[in-house]
Short mmCIF file of C-alpha atoms in Angstrom, two decimals:
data_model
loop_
_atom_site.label_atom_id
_atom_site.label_comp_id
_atom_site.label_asym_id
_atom_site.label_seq_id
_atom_site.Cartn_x
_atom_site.Cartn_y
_atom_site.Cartn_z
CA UNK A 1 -14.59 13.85 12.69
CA UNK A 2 -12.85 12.27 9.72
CA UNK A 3 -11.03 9.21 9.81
CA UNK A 4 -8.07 8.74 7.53
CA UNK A 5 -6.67 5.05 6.71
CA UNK A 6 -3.25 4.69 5.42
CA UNK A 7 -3.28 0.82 3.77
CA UNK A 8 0.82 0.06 3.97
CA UNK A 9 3.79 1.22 6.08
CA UNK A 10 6.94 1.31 3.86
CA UNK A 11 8.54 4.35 2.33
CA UNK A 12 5.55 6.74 1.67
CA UNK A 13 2.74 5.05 3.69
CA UNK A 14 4.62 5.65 6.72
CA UNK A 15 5.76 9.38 5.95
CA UNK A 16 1.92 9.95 4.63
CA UNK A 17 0.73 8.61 8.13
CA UNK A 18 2.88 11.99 9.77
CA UNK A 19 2.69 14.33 7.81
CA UNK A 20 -1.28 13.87 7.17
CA UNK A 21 -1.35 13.79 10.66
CA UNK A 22 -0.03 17.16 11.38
CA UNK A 23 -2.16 18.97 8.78
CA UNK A 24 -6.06 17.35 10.29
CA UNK A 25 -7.93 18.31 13.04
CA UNK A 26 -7.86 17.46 16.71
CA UNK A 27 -10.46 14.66 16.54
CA UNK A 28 -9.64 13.66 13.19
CA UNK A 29 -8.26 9.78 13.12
CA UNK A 30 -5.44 8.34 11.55
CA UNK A 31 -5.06 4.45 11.04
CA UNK A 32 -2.43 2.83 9.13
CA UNK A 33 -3.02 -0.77 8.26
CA UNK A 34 0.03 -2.45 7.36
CA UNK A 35 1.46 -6.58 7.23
CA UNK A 36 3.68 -6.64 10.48
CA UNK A 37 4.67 -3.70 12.70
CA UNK A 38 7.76 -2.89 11.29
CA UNK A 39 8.97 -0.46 9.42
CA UNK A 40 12.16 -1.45 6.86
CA UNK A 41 14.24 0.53 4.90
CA UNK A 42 14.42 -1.12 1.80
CA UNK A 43 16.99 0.96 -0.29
CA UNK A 44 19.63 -0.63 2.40
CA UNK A 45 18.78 -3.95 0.87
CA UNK A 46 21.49 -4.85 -1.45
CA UNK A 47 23.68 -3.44 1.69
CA UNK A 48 22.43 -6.86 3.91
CA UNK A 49 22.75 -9.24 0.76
CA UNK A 50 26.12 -9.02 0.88
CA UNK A 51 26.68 -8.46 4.99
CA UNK A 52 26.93 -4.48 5.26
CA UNK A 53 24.14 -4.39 6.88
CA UNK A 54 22.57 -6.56 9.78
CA UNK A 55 18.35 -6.21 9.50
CA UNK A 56 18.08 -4.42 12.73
CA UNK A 57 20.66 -2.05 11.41
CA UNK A 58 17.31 -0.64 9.12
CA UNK A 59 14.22 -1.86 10.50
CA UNK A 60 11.88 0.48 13.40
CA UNK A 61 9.61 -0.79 15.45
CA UNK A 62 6.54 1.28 14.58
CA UNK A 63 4.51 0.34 17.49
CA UNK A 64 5.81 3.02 19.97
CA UNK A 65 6.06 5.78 17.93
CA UNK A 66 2.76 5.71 16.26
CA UNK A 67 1.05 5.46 19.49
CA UNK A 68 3.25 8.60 20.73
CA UNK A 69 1.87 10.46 17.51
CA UNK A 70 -2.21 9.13 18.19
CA UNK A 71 -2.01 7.27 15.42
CA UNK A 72 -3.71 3.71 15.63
CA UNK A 73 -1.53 0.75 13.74
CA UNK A 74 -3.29 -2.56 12.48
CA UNK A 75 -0.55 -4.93 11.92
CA UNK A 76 -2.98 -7.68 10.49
CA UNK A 77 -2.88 -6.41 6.88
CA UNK A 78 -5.52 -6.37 4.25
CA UNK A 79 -7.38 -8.76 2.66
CA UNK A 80 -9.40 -6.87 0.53
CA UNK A 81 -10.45 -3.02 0.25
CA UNK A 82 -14.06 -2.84 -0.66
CA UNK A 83 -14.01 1.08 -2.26
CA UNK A 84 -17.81 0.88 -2.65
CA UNK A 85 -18.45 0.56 1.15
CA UNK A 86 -15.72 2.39 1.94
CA UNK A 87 -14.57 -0.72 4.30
CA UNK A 88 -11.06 -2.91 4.71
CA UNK A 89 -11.48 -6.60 5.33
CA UNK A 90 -8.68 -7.38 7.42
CA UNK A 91 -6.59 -10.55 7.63
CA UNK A 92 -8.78 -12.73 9.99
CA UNK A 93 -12.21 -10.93 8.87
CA UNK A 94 -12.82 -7.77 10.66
CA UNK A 95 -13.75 -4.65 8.78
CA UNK A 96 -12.88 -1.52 9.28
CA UNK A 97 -14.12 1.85 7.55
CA UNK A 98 -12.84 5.14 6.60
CA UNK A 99 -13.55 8.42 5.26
CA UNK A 100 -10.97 8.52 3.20
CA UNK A 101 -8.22 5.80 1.78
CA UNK A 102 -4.48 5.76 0.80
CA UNK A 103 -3.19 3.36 -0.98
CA UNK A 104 0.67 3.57 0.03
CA UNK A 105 0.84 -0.60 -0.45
CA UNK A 106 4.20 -0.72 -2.60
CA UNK A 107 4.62 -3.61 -5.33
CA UNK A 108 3.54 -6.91 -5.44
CA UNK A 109 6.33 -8.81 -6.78
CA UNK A 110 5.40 -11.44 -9.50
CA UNK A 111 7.99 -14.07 -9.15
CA UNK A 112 5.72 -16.48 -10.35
CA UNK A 113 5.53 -15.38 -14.16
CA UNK A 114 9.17 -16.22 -14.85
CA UNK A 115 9.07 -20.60 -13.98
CA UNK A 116 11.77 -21.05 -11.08
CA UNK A 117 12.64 -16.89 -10.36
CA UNK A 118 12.85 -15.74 -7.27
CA UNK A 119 13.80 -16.82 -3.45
CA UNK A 120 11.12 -19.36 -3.45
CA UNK A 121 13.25 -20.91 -7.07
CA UNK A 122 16.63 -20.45 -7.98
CA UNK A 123 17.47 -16.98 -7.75
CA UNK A 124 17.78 -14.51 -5.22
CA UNK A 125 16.10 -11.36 -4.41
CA UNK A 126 16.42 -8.00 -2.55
CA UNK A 127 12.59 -6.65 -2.63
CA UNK A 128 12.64 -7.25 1.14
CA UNK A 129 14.39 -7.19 3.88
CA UNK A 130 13.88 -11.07 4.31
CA UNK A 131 14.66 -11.91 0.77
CA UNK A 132 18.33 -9.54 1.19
CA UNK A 133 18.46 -11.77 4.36
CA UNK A 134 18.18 -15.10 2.21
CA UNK A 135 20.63 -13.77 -0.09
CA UNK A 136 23.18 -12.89 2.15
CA UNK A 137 23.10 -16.93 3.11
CA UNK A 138 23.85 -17.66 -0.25
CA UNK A 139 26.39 -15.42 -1.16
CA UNK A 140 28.68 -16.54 2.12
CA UNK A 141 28.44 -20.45 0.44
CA UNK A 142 28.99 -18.63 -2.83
CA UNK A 143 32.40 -16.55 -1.60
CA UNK A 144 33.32 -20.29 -0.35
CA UNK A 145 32.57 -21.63 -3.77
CA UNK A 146 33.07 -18.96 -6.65
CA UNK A 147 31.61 -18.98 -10.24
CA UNK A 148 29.22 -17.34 -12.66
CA UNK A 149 27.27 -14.58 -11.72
CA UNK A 150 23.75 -13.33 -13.61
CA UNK A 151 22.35 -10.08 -12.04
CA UNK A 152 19.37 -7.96 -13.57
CA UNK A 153 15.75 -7.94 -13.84
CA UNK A 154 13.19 -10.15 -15.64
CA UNK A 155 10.80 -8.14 -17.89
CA UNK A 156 8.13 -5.80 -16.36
CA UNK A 157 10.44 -4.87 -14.19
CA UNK A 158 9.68 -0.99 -13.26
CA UNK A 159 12.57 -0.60 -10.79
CA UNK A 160 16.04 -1.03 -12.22
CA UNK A 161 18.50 1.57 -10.10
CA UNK A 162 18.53 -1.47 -7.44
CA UNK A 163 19.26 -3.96 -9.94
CA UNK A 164 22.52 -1.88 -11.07
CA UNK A 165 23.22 -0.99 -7.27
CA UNK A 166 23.03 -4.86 -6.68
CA UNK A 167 25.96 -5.80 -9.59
CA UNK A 168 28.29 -2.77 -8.80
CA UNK A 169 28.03 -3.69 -4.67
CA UNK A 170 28.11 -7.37 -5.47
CA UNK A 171 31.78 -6.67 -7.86
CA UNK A 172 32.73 -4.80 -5.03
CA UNK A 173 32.24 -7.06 -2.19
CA UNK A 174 33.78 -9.68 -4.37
CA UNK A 175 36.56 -7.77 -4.81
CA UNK A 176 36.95 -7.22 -1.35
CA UNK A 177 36.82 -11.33 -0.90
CA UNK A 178 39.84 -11.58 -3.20
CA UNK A 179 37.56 -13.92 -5.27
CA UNK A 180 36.46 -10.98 -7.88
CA UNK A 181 39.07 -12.63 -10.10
CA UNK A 182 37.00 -16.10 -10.07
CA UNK A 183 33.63 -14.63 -10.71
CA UNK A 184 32.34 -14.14 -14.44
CA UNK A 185 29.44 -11.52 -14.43
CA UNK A 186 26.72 -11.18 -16.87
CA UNK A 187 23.73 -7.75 -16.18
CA UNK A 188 20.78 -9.09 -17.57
CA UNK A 189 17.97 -6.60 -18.61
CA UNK A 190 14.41 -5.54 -20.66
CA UNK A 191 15.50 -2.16 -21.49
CA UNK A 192 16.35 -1.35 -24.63
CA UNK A 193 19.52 0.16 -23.80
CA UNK A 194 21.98 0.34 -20.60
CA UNK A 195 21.03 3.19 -18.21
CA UNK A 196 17.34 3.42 -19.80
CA UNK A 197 16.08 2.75 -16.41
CA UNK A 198 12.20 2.81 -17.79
CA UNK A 199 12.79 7.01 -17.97
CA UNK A 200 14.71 6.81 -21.47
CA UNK A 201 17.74 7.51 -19.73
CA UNK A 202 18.42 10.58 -17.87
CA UNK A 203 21.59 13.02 -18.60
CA UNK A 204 24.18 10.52 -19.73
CA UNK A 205 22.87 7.43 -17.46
CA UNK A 206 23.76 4.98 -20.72
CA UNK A 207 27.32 6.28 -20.86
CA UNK A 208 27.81 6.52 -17.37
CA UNK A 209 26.62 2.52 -16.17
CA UNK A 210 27.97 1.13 -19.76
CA UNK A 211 31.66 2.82 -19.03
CA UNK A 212 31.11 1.47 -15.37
CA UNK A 213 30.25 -2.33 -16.16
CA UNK A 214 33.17 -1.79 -18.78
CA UNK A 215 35.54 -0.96 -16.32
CA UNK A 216 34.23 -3.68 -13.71
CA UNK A 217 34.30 -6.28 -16.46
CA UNK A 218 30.46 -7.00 -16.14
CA UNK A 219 29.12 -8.32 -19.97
CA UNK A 220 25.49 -7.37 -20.53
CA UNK A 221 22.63 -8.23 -22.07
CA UNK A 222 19.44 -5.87 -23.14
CA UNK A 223 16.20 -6.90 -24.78
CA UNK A 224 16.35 -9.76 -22.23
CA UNK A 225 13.39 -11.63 -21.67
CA UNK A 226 14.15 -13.99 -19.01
CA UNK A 227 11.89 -17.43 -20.05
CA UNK A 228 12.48 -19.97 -17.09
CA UNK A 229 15.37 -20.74 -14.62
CA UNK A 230 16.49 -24.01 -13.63
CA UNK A 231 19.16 -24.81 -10.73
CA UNK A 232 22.60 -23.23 -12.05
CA UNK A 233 20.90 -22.23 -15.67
CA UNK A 234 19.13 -19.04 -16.80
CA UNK A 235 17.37 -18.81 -19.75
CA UNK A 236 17.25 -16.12 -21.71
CA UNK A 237 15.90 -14.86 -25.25
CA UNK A 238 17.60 -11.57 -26.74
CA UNK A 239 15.27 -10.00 -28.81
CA UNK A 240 15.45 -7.58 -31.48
CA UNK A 241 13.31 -4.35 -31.53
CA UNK A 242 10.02 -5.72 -33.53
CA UNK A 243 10.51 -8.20 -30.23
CA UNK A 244 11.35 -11.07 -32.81
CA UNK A 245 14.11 -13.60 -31.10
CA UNK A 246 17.61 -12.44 -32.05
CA UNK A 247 19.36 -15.12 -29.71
CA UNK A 248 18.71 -17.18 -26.67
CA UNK A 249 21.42 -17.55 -24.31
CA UNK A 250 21.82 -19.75 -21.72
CA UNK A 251 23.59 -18.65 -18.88
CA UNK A 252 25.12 -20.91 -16.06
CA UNK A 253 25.50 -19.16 -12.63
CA UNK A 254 26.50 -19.98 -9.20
CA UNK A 255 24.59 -16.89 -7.95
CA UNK A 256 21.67 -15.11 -9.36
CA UNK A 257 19.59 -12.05 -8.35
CA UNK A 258 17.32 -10.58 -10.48
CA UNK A 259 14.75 -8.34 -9.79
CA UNK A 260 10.86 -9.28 -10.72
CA UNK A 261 8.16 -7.47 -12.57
CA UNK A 262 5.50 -5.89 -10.16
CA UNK A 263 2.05 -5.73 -10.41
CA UNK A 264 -0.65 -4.62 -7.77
CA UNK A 265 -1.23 -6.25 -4.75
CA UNK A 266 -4.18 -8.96 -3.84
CA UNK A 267 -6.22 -6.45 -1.76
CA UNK A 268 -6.54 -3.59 -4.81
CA UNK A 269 -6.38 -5.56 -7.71
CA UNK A 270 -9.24 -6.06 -9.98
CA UNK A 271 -11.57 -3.91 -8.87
CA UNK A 272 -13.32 -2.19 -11.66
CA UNK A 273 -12.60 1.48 -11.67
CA UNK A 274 -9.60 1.52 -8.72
CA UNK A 275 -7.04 -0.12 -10.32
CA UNK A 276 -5.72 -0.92 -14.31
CA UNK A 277 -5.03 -4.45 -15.50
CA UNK A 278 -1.97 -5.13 -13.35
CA UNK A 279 -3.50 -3.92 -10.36
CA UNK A 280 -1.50 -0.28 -10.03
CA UNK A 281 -3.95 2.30 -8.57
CA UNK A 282 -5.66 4.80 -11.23
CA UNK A 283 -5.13 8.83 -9.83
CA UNK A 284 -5.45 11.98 -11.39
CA UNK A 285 -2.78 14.73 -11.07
CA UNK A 286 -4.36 15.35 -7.67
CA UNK A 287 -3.01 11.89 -6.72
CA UNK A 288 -7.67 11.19 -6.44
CA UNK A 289 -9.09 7.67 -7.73
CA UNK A 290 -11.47 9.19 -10.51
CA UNK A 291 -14.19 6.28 -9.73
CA UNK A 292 -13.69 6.42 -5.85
CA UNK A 293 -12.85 10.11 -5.09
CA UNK A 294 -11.89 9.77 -1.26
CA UNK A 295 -8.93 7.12 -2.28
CA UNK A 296 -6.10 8.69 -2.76
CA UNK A 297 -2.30 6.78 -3.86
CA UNK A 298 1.29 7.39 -3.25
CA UNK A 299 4.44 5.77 -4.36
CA UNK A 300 5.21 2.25 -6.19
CA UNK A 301 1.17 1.08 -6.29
CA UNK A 302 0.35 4.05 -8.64
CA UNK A 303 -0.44 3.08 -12.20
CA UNK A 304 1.99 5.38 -14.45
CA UNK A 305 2.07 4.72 -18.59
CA UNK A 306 5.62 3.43 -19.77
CA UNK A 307 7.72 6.36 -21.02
CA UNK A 308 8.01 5.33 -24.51
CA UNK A 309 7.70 2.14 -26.64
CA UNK A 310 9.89 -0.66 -26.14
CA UNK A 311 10.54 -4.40 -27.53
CA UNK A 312 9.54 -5.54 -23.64
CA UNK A 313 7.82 -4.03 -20.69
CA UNK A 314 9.93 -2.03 -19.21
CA UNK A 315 7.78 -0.14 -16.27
CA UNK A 316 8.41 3.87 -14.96
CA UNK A 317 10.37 3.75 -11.66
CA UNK A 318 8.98 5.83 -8.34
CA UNK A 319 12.06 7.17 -6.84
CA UNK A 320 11.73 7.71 -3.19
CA UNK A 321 12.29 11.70 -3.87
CA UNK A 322 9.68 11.12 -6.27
CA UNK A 323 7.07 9.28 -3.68
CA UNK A 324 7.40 12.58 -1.17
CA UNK A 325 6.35 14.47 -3.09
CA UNK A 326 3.47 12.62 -3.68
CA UNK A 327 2.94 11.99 -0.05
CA UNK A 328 2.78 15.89 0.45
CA UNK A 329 0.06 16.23 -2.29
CA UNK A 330 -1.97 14.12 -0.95
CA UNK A 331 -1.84 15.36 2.50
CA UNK A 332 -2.56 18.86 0.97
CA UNK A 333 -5.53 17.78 -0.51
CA UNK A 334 -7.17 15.19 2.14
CA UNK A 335 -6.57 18.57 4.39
CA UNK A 336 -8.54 20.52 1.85
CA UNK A 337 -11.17 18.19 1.23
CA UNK A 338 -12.13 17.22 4.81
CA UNK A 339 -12.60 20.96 5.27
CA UNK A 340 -14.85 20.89 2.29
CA UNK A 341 -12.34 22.37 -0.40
CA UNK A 342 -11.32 21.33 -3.41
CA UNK A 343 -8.24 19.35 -4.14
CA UNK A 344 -5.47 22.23 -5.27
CA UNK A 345 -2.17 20.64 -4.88
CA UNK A 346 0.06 18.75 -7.61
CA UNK A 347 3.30 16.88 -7.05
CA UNK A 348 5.94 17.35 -9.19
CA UNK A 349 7.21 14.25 -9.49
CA UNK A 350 10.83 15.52 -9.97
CA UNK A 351 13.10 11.95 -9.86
CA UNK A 352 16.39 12.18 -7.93
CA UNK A 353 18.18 8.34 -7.47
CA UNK A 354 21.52 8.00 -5.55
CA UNK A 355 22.72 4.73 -7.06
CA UNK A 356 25.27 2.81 -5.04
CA UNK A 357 27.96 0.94 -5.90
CA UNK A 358 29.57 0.19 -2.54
CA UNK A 359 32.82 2.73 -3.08
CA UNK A 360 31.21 5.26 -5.59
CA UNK A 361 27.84 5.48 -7.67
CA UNK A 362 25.91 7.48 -9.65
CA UNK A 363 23.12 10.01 -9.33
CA UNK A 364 20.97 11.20 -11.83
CA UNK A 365 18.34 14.14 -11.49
CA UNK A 366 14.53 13.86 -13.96
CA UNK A 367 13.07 16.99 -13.45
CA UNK A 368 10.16 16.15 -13.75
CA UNK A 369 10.54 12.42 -14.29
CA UNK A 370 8.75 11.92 -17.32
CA UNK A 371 10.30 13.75 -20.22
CA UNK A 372 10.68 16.26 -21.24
CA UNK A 373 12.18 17.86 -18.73
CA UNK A 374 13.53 21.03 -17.70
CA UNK A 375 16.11 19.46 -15.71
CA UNK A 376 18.10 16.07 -17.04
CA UNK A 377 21.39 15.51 -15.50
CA UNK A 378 23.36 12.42 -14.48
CA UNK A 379 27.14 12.62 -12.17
CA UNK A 380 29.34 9.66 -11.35
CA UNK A 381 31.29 9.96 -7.96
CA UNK A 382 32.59 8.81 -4.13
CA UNK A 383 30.49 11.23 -3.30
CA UNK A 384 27.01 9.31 -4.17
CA UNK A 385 27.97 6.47 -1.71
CA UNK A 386 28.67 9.03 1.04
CA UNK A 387 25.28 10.80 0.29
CA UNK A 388 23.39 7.31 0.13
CA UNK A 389 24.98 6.11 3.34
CA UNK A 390 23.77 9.64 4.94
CA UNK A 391 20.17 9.43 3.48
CA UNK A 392 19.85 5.71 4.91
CA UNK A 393 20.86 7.54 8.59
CA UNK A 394 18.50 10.68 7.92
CA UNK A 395 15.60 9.06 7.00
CA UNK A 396 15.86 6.22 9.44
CA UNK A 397 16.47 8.66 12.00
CA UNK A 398 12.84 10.52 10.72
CA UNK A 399 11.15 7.36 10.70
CA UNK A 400 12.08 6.83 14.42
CA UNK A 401 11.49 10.21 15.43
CA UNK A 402 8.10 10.20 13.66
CA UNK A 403 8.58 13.20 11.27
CA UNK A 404 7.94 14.06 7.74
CA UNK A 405 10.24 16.62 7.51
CA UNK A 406 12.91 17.31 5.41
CA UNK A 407 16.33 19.36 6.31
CA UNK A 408 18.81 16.32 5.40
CA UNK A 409 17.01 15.97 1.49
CA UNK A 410 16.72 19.71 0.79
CA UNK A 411 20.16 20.14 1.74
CA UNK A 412 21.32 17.15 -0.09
CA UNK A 413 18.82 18.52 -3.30
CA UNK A 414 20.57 21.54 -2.73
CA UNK A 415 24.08 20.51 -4.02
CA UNK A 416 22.26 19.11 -6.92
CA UNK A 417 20.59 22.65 -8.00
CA UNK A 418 17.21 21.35 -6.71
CA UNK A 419 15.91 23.81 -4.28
CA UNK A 420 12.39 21.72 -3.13
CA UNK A 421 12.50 18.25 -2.53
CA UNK A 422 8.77 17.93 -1.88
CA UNK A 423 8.31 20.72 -4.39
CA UNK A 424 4.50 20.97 -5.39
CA UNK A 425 2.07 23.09 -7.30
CA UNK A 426 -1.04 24.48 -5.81
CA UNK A 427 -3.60 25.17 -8.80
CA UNK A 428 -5.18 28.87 -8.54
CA UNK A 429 -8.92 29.28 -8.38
CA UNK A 430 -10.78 29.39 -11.28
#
């Protein structure tokens, strides 16, 4: 009997935990160890910062339906995994063991490396579904009290589609308020260019968002490195591309959101061999630890180089599409290897991000994500927001049924000339 832990419940932890389920043995055990007992859809974030949304609209109570599926939850969270033992210390000291590990944990979000970001500061957040909550507090006073807007992301930032979602939705909702016409807005970012999006653009992603904040009267700023923020005040240096100061701006704001770099979380990071120096996991193209072969990772917590050179950090993004196909690597080869095999399977890593922007957005297709690419297209339409809205419902509706499968994205990948969402390669014998 093997026993299979799954550290973290979000968007690949908790599709890993079903689909590795279905491919083990009978006595083979599955444990997912996770913060809470809930499972949130985070992509329907920027939807409850601005009241389109209520939290129970995207959040599943996973304690039913793992039990249904025999798999055990332990909603204490980790304090530490201990690769070398192959143990978990748990919040409140017990350990637990495993046979093999994956690290589906997400982001930690490093609010603290920019003086006065974040919901704990001055500025609001969407990471969570209690930060979106927070948000949505402060944007009702703001519609009551209109002024300056600063959306974006501080530097090391590896996510920016949300950031983009967040200033298009906000404009909208605005809009919508009949106070759109009161509101300045400024896009704050590290990349080097609009619609880089830490993949050096994909299709025509800079002419697409540029011609969108154009239209929707949204100034920007790249080569942004955010330096503090103070009540009402964000500080910013513009730098050119040695990453000398070109100009510092100081921008005044009644309401702020801007996304934070990430790093690893507590339990991974810093241990020699597991993770790099910001705490993402290390894997091979079998998704494998090299110095801890039975730990496997999936999704945001994976260590992936930036794309190119830039002034400031500007991290690669893991697109949900992305992250299952991960998730079916990895359950390929945790099959294989508790039967004694060898680790085959790939993921492709092919990038497909429906961007929001509460009437239309835009999508944009990496295939694979890192360049270059043998597919590299971007479309702007009503369309995106009707396939985003139906995603949110599929996959929510997955979540609850406990499935991994995949009808709703294939057809969806479909009409963008993608015929395998979880599309993988399975390496030949030597």
């Amino acid at each position: 009997m093997s026993h299979i832990v799954i550290l973290g419940a979000g968007l690949g932890g908790i599709i890993m935990a079903y689909e590795i389920k279905s491919k083990l043995r009978r006595d083979d055990r599955v444990t997912v160890v996770n913060l809470g007992s809930t499972y949130s859809f985070v992509p329907s974030n920027p939807w409850v910062a601005v009241g389109w949304r209520q939290p129970d609209d995207i959040t599943v109570d996973l304690v039913p339906i793992l039990k249904q599926r025999g798999i055990e939850l332990r909603p204490e969270g980790a304090e530490r995994v201990e690769p070398a033992s192959n143990t978990i210390r748990l919040n409140g000291g017990e350990v637990i063991g495993y046979d093999y590990l994956v690290i589906a944990t997400g982001p930690g979000l490093a609010f603290d490396e920019v003086p006065g970001l974040g919901p704990d500061g001055y500025t609001q957040s969407i990471c969570q579904t209690g930060h979106a909550v927070q948000a949505k507090a402060a944007f009702d006073k703001f519609v009551q009290a209109p002024g300056p807007v600063v959306v974006g992301a501080a530097q090391g930032a590896s996510c920016f589609g949300p950031a983009y979602e967040f200033a298009f939705i906000l404009e909208t909702a605005l809009r919508k308020a009949r106070v759109r016409d009161q509101v300045p807005m400024t896009f704050v970012t590290p990349e080097p260019y609009i619609g880089h999006l830490g993949l050096d653009g994909v299709g025509d992603t800079k002419g697409l968002l540029e011609s969108a904040l154009r239209e929707r009267h949204i100034k920007w700023i790249t080569n942004a490195r955010t330096t503090k923020v103070e009540p009402g005040k964000l500080f910013v240096e513009e730098v050119n591309d040695d990453g000398s100061v070109k100009t510092v701006h100081e921008l005044p704001f009644a309401f702020s959101m801007l996304l934070p770099a990430f790093r690893g979380v507590p339990a991974v990071a810093g241990i020699e061999g597991l993770t790099n120096p910001r705490g993402f996991v290390v894997i091979d193209k079998h998704q494998r630890n090299p110095a801890y072969p039975n730990v496997f990772a999936v999704g945001v917590c994976v260590a992936i180089p930036p794309v190119g050179k830039t002034p400031l950090a500007v991290g690669v993004p893991k697109t949900g599409f992305m992250i299952e196909s991960m998730v079916t690597a990895t359950a390929e080869n945790i099959a294989a290897s508790v039967k004694g095999e060898e680790p085959k399977a790939v993921a492709s890593w092919n990038a497909v991000c429906l961007a929001d922007f509460g009437d239309d957005g835009i999508a944009f297709v990496a295939q694979p994500q890192i360049p270059p690419r043998n597919v590299n297209w971007s479309s702007q339409g009503r369309w995106v927001h009707a396939a985003k809205v139906g995603f949110e419902k599929y996959f929510l509706h997955k979540v609850r049924q406990g499935k991994s499968d995949t009808f709703y994205e294939n057809l969806v990948l479909d009409m963008l000339g993608i015929k395998k969402l979880k599309e993988i390669h399975m390496e030949t014998a030597d």
